[in-house]
mmCIF file of C-alpha atoms in Angstrom:
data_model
loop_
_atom_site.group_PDB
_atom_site.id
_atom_site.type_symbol
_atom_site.label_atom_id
_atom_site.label_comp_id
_atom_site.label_asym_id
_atom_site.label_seq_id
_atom_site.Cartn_x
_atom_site.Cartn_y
_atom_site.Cartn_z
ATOM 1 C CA UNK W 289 20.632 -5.587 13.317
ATOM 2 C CA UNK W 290 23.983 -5.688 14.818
ATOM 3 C CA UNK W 291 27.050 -5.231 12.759
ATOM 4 C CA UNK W 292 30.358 -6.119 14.161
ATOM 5 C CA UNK W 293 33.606 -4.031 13.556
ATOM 6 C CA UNK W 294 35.687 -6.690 11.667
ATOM 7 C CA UNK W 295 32.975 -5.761 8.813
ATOM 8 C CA UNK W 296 33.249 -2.175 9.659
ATOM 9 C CA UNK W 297 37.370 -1.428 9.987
ATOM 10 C CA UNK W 298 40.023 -2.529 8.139
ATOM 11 C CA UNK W 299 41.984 -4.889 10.419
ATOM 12 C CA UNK W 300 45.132 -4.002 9.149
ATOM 13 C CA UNK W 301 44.840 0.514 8.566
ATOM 14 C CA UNK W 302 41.844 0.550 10.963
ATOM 15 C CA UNK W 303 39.953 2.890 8.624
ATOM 16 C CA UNK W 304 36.662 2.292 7.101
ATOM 17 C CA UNK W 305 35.315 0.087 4.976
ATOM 18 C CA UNK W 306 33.491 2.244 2.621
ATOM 19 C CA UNK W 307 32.331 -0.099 0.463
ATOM 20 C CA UNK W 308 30.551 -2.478 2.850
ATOM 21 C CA UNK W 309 28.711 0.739 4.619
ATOM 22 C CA UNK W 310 27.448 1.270 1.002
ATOM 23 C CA UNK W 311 26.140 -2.277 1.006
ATOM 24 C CA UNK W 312 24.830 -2.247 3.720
ATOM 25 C CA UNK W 313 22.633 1.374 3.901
ATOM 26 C CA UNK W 314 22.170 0.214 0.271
ATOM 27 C CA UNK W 315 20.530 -3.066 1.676
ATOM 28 C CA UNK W 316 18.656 -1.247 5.125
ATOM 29 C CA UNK W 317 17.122 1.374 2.119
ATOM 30 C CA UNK W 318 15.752 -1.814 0.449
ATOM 31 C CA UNK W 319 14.224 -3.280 3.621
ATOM 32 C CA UNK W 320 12.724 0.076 4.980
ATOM 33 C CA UNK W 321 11.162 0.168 1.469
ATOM 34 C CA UNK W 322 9.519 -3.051 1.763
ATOM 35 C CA UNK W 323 7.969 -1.884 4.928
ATOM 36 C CA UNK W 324 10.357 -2.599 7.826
ATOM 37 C CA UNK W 325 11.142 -0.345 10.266
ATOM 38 C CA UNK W 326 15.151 -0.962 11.648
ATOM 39 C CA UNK W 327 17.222 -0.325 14.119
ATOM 40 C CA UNK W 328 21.130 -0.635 13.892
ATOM 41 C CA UNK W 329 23.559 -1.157 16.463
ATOM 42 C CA UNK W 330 26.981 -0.259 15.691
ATOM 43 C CA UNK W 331 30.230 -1.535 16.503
ATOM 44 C CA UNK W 332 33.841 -0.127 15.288
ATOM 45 C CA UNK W 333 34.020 3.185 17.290
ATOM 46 C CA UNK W 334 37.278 1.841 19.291
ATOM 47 C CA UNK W 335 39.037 0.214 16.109
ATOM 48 C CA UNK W 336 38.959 3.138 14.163
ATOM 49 C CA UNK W 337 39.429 5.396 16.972
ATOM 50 C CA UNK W 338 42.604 3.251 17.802
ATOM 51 C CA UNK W 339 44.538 4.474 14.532
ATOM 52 C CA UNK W 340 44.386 8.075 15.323
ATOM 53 C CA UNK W 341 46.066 7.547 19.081
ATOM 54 C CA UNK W 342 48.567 5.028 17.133
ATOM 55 C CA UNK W 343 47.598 1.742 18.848
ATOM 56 C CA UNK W 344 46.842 -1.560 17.978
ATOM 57 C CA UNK W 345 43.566 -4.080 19.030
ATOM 58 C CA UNK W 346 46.118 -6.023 20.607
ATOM 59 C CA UNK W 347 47.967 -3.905 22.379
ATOM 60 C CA UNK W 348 45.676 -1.174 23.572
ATOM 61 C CA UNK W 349 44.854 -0.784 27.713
ATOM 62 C CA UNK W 350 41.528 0.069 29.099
ATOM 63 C CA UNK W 351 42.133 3.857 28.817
ATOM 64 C CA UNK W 352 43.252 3.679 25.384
ATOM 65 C CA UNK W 353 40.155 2.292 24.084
ATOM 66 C CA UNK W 354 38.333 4.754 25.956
ATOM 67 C CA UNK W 355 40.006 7.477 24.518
ATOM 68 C CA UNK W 356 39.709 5.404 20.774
ATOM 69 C CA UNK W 357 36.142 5.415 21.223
ATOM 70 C CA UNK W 358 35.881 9.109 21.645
ATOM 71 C CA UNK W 359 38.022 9.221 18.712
ATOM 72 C CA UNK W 360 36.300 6.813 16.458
ATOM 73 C CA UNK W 361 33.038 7.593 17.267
ATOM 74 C CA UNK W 362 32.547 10.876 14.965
ATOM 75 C CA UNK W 363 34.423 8.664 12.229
ATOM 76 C CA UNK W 364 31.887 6.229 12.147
ATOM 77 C CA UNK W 365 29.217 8.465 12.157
ATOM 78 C CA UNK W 366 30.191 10.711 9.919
ATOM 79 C CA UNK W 367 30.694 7.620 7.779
ATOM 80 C CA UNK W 368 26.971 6.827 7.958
ATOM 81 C CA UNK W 369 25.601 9.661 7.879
ATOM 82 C CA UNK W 370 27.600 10.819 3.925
ATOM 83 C CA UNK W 371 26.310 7.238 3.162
ATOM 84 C CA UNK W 372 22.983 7.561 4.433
ATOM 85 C CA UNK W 373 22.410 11.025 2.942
ATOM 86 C CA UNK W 374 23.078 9.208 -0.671
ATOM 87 C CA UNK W 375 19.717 7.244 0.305
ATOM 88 C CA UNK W 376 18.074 9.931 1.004
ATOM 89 C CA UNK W 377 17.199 8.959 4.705
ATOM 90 C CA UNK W 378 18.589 10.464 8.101
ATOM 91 C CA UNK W 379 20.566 8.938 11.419
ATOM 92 C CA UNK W 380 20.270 9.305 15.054
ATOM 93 C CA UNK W 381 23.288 8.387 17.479
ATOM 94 C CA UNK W 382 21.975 7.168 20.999
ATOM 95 C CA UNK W 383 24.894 6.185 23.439
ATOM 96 C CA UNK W 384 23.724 3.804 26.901
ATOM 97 C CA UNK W 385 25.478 2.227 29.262
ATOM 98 C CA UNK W 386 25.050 -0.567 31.396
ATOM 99 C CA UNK W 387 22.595 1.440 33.155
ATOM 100 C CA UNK W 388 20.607 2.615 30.993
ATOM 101 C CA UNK W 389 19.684 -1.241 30.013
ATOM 102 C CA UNK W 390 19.842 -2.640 33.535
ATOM 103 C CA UNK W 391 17.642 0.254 35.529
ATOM 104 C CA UNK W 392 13.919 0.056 34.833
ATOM 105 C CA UNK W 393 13.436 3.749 34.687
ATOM 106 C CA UNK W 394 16.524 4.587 32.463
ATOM 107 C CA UNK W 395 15.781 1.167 30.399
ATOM 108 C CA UNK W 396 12.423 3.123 29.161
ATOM 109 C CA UNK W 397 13.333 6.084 28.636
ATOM 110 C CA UNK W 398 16.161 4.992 26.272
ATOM 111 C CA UNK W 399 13.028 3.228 24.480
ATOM 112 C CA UNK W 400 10.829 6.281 24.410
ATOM 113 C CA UNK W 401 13.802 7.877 22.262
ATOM 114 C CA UNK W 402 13.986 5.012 19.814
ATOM 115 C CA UNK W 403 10.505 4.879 18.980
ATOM 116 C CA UNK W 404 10.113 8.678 18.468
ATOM 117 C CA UNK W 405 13.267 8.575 15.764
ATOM 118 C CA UNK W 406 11.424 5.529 14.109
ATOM 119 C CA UNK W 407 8.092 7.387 14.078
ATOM 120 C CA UNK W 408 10.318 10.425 12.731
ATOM 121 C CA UNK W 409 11.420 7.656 9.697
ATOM 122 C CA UNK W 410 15.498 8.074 11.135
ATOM 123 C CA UNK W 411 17.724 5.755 11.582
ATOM 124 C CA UNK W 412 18.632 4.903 15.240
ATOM 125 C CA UNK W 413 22.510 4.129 15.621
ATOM 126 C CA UNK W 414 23.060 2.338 19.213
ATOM 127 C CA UNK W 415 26.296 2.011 20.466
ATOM 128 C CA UNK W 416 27.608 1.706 24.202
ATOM 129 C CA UNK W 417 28.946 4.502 25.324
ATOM 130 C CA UNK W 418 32.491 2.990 25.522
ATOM 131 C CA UNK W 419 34.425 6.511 26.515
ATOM 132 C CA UNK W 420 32.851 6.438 30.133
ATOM 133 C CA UNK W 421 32.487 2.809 31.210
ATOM 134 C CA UNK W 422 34.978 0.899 32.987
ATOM 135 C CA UNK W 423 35.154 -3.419 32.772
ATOM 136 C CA UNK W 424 32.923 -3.747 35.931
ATOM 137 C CA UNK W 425 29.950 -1.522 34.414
ATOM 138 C CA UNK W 426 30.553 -2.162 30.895
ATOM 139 C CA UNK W 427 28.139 -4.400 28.794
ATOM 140 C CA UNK W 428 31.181 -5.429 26.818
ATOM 141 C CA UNK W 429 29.493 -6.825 24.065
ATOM 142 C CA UNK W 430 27.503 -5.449 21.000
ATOM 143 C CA UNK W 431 25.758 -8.521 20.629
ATOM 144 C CA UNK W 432 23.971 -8.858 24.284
ATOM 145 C CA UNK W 433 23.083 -5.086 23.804
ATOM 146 C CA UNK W 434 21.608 -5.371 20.056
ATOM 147 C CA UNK W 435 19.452 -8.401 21.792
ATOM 148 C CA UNK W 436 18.302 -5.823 24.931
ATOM 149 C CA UNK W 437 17.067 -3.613 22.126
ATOM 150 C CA UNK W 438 15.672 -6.279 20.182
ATOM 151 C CA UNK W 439 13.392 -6.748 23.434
ATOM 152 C CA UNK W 440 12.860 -3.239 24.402
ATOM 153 C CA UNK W 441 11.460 -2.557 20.620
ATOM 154 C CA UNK W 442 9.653 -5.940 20.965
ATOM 155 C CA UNK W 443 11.302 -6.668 17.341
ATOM 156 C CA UNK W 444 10.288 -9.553 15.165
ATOM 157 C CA UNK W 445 13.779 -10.439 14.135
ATOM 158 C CA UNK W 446 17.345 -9.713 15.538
ATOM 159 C CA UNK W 447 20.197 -10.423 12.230
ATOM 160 C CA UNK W 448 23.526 -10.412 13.645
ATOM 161 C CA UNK W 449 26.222 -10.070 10.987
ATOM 162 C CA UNK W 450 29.708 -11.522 11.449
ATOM 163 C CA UNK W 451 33.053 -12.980 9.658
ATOM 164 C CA UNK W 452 31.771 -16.319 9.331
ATOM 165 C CA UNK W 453 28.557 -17.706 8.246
ATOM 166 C CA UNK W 454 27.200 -18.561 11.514
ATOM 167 C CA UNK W 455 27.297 -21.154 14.289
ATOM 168 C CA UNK W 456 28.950 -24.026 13.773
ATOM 169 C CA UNK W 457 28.921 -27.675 15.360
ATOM 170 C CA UNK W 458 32.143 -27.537 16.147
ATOM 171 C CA UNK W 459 35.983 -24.800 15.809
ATOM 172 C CA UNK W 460 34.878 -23.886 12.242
ATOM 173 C CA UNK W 461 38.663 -24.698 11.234
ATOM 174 C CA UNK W 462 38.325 -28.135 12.344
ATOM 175 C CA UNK W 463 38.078 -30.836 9.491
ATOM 176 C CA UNK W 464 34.378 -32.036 9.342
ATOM 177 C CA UNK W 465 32.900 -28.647 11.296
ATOM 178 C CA UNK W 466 29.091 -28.167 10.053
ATOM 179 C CA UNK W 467 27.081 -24.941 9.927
ATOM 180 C CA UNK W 468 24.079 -25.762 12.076
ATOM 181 C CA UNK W 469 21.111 -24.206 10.127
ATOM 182 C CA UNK W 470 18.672 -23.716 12.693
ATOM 183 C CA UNK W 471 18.771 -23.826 16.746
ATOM 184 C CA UNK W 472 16.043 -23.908 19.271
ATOM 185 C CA UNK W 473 17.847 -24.549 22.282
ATOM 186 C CA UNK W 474 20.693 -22.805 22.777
ATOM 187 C CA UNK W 475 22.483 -24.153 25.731
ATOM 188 C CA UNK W 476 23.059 -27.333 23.608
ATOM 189 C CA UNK W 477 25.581 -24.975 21.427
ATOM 190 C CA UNK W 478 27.512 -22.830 24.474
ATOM 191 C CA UNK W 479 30.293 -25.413 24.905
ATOM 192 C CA UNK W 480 31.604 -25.041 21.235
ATOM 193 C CA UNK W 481 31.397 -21.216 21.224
ATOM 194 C CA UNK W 482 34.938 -20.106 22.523
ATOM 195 C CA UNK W 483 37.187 -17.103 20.771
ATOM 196 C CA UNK W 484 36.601 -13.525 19.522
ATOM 197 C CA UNK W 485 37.714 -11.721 16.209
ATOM 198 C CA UNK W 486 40.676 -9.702 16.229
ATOM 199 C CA UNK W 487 39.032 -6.222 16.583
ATOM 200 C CA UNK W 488 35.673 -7.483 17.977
ATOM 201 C CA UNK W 489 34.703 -7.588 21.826
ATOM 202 C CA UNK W 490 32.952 -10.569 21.434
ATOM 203 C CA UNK W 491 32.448 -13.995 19.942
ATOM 204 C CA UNK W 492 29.768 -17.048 18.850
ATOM 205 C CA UNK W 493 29.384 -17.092 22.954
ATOM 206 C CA UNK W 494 27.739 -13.862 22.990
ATOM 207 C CA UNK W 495 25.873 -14.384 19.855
ATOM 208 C CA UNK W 496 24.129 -17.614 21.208
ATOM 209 C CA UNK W 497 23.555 -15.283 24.560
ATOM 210 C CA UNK W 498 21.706 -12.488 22.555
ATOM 211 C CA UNK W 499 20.419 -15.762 20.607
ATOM 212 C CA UNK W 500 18.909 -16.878 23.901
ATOM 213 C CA UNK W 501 17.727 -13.250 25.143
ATOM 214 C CA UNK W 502 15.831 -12.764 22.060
ATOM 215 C CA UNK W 503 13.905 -16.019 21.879
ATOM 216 C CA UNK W 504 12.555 -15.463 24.958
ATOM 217 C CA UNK W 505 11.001 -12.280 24.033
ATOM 218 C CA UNK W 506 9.662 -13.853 20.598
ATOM 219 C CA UNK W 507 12.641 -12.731 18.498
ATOM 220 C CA UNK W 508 13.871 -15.155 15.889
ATOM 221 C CA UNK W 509 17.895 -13.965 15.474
ATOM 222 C CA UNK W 510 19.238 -15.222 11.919
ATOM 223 C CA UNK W 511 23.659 -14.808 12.403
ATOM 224 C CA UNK W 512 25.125 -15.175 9.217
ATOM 225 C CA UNK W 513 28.592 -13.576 7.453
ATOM 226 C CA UNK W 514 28.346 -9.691 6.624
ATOM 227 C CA UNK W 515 30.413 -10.489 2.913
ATOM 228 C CA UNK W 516 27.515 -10.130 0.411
ATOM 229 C CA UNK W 517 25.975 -7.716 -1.656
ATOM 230 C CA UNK W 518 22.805 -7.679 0.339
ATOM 231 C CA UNK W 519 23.956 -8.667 3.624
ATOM 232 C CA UNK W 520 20.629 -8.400 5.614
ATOM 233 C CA UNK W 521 18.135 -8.604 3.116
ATOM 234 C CA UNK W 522 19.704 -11.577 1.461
ATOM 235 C CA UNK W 523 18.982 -13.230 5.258
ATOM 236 C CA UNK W 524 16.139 -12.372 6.003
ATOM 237 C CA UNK W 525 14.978 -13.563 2.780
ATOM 238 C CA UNK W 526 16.610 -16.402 3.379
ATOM 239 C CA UNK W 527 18.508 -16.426 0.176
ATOM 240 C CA UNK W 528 21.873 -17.597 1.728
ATOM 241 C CA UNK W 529 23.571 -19.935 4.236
ATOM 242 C CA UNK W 530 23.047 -18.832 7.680
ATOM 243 C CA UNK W 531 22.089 -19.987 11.435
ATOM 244 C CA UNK W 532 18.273 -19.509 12.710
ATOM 245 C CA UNK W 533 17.576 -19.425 16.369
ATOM 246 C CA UNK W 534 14.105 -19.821 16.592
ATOM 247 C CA UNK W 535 11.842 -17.617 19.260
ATOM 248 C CA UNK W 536 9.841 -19.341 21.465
ATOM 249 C CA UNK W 537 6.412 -19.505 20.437
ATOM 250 C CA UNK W 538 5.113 -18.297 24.075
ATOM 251 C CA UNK W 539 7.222 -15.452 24.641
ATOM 252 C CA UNK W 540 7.649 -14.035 27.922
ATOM 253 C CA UNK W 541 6.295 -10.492 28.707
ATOM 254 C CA UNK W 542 8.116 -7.065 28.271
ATOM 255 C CA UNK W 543 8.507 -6.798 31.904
ATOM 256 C CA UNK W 544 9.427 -10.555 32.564
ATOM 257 C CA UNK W 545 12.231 -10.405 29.436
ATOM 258 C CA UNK W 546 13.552 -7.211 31.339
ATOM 259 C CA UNK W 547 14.153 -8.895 34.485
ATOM 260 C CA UNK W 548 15.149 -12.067 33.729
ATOM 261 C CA UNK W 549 17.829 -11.522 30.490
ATOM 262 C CA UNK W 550 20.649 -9.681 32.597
ATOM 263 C CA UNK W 551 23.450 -8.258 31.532
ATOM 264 C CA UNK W 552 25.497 -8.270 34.580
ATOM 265 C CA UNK W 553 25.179 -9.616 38.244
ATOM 266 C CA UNK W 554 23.806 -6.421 40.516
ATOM 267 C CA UNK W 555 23.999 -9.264 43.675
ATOM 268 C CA UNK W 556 22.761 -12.391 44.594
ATOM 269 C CA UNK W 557 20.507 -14.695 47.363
ATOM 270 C CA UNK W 558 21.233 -17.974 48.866
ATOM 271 C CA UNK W 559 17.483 -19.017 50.065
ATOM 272 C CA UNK W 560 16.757 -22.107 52.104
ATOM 273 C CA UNK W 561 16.090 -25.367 50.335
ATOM 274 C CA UNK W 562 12.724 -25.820 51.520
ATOM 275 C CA UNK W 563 11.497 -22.413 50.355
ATOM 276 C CA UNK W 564 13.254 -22.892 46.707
ATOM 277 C CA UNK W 565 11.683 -26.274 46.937
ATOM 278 C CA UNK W 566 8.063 -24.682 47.274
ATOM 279 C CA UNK W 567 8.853 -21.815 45.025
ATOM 280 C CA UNK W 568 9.097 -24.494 41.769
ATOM 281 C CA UNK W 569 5.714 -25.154 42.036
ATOM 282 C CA UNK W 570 3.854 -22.223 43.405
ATOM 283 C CA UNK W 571 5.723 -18.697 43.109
ATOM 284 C CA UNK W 572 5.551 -16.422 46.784
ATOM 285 C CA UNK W 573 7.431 -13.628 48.249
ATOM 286 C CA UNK W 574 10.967 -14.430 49.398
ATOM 287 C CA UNK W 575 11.300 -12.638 52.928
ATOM 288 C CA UNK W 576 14.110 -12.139 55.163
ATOM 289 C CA UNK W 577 13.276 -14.937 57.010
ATOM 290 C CA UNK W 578 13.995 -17.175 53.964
ATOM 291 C CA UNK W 579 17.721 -16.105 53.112
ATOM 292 C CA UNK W 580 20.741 -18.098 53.930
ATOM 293 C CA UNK W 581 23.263 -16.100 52.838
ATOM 294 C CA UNK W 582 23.767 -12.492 50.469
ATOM 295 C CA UNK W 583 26.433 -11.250 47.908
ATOM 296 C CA UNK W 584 26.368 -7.901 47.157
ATOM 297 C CA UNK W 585 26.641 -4.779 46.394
ATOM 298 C CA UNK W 586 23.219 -3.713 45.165
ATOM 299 C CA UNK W 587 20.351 -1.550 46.221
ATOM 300 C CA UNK W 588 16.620 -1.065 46.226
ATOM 301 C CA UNK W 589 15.431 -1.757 42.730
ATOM 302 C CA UNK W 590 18.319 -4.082 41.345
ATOM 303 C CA UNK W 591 17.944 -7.425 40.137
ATOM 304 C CA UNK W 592 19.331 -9.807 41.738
ATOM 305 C CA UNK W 593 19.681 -13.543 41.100
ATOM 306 C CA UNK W 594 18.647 -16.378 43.359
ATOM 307 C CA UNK W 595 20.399 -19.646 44.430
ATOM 308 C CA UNK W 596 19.386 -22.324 46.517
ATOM 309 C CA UNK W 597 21.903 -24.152 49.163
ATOM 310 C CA UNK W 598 23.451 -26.168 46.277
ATOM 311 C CA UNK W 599 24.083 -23.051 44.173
ATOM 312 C CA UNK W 600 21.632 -23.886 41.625
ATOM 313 C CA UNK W 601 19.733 -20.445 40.144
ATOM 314 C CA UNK W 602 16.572 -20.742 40.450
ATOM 315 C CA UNK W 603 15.019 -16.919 40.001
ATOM 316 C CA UNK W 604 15.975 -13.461 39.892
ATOM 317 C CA UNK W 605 13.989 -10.750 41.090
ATOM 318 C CA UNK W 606 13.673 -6.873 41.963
ATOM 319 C CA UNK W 607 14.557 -6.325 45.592
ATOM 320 C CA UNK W 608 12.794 -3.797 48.062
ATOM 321 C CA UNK W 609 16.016 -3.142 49.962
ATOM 322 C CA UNK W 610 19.352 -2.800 49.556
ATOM 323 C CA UNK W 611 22.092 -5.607 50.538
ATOM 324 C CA UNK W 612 22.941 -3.810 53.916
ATOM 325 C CA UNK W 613 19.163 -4.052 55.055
ATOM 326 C CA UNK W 614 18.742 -7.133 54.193
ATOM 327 C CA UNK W 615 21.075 -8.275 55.697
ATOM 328 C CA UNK W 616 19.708 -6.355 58.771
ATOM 329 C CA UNK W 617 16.517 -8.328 58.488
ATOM 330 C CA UNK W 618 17.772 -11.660 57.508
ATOM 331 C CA UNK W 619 19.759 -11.562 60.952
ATOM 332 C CA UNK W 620 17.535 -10.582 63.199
ATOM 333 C CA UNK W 621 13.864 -12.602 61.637
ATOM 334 C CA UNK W 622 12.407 -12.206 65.046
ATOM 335 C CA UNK W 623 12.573 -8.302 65.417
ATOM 336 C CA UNK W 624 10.086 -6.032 63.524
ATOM 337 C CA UNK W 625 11.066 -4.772 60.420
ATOM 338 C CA UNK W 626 10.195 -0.971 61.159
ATOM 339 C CA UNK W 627 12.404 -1.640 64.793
ATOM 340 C CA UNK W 628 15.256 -2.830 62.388
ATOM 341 C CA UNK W 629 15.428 -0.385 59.465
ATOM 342 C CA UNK W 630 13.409 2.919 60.957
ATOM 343 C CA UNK W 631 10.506 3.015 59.172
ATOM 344 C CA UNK W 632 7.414 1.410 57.984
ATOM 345 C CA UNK W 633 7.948 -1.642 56.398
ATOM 346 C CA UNK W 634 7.166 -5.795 56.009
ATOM 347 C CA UNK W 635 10.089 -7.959 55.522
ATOM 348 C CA UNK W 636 9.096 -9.019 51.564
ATOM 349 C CA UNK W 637 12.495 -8.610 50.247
ATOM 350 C CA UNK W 638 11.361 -9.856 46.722
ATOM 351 C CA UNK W 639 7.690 -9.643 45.885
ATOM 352 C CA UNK W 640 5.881 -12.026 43.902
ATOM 353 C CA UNK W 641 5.252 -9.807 41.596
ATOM 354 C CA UNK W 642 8.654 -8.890 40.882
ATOM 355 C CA UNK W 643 9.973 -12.563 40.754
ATOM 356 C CA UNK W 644 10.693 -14.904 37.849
ATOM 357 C CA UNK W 645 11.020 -18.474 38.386
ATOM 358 C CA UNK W 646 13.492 -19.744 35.536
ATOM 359 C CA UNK W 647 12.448 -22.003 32.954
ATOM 360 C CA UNK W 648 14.394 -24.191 30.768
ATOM 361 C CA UNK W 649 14.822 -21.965 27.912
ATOM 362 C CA UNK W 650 16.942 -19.702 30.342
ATOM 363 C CA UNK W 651 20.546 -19.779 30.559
ATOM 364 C CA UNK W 652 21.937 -19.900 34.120
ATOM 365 C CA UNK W 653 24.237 -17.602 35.741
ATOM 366 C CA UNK W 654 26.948 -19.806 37.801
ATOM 367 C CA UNK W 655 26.497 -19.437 41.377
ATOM 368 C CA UNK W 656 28.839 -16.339 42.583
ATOM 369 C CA UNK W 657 32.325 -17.458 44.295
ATOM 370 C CA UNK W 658 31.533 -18.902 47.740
ATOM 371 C CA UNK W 659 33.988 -16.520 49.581
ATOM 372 C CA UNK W 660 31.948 -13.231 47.923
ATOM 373 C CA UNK W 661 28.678 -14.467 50.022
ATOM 374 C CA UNK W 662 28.376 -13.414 53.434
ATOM 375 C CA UNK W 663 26.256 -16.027 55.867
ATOM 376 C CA UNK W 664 23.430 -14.529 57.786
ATOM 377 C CA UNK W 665 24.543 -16.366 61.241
ATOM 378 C CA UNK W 666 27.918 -14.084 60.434
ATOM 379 C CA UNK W 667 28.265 -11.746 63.170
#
């Protein structure tokens, strides 16, 4: 479950709200005695953290929320953990970054540590580690993170509690705006998603992101408001008002939901039209014969995405080399690989094995900005 700070700080003395972390531990106590076993990822470290430096949401730079969530951080979890100790039940604190999510190696690790506090019957409290990351390798958002985890525990559901009662049709202030019960494509929703709360770092956008994310690795994610007794419970009972995005009944594999639900752009291929055209409808290696054009940074092992001449994504994959070599071999096709790079090597620069083709129930990535690709024929 992911819990976002409007329900956690007061917007106005950026201090705790006691009484909804009572609810709420109250509530998970309930569920792990019917048999569930639950993660929580926490927002609120900055807000709170932002009222001992004497700044406000709106005001506060880059450095000052880094320095709020080393502040706010022990607040919050010193919060749960007098709570959770009324329950009778005990709470772990694991801090990623954008790394640890996007790196394969780092990605399960970070899982082998969740599983062994759930095996141990604790609590795991997941926050990004907002004191260390910068915009550019930040994940930004609580809600595309809860969904990562969602997939990396293989969970059944993913509740996402908010300040309204879920996705709506249309600006929930507007005259006439409907809550839309239940949603199984999500991209039919993105257009009417715009704003954020006051304190939170994202909005409904992000939500019908981790929406999407989730699905495809068989996650059902219920959003609905935090204001009720039994916040969680109460929705996953379905015993209130709230917005279901269904999982897809064929859910893709651990491995495919890894590469293809990104969190941020490591770099990006331009391939010729004729190979994209034969990739939708038999998947191959993409070699460095096959590229057009390269945006990078990235290195051996990212993910990158994949865009035919009309800037259409059409895969992502794990690469075998970085964006310098390839570029190496995508300029010089006729050369020998080994000649090229110094050792012993084909020119596969994305394996079949390591290469989604994207379906429907994906949500594109916008082709980079033209002037960030470099053309192969460059010299």
């Amino acid at each position: 479950m992911k819990i976002g700070s409007s329900l956690l700080a007061n917007p106005d003395l950026l201090t705790p709200r006691w009484a909804f972390i009572q609810r709420l531990l109250e509530d998970i106590t309930k569920l792990r005695n019917d048999g569930y076993e639950v993660v929580l990822c926490s927002s609120g470290a900055v807000a709170l953290g932002l009222n001992m430096l004497g700044e406000k949401p709106e005001t506060a730079g880059l450095r000052d929320k880094q320095a709020a969530a080393a502040c706010g951080m022990p607040l919050l979890l010193n919060a749960y953990k007098q709570v959770a100790h009324e329950f009778g039940f005990d709470i772990a604190q694991v801090l990623v970054t954008l790394q640890d999510m996007e790196e394969r190696k780092r990605f399960l690790n970070t899982k082998n540590t969740v599983h062994r506090l759930l095996q141990g019957d604790i609590l795991p409290i997941v926050n990004e580690n907002d004191s260390i990351t910068t915009e550019e390798i930040r994940v930004g958002d609580n809600d595309r993170l809860a969904a990562k985890v969602a997939q990396m525990i293989q969970a059944d559901h993913l509740v996402i509690l908010t300040c309204i009662d879920g996705l709506y049709d249309r600006n929930p202030e507007e005259e006439g705006a409907q809550l839309v019960e239940e949603v199984s494509d999500v991209s039919e929703y993105i257009a009417v998603t715009d704003g954020t709360s006051s304190l939170g770092s994202g909005g409904m956008l992000t939500k019908m992101q981790a929406a999407n994310m989730a699905q495809n690795a068989g996650c059902t994610t219920l959003i609905a408001n935090g204001e009720h007794e039994e916040p969680v419970s109460s929705v996953l009972y379905g015993q209130r008002k709230h917005t279901k995005c269904i999982a897809h009944t064929k859910p893709a594999s651990a491995w495919a939901a890894w590469l293809t639900d990104r969190l941020q752009v490591a770099g990006s291929l331009v391939i010729r039209d004729d190979v994209a055209k034969k990739l939708s409808k038999e998947i191959d290696h993409i070699r460095h014969e096959d590229i057009k054009s390269i945006q990078g940074p990235y290195v051996k092992g990212d993910v990158i995405h994949v865009y035919d001449e009309h800037g259409e994504e059409i895969a992502r994959g794990m690469t075998n080399f970085s964006s310098e070599e390839t570029m190496v071999l995508a300029r010089h096709p006729e050369m020998p690989p080994k000649d090229l790079l110094g050792y012993q090597t084909g020119g596969t620069v994305i394996s079949r094995e390591n290469l989604i083709i994207l379906e429907d129930r994906h949500l594109l990535w916008d082709s980079p900005k033209e002037e960030t690709f470099v053309e192969v024929s460059d010299t």
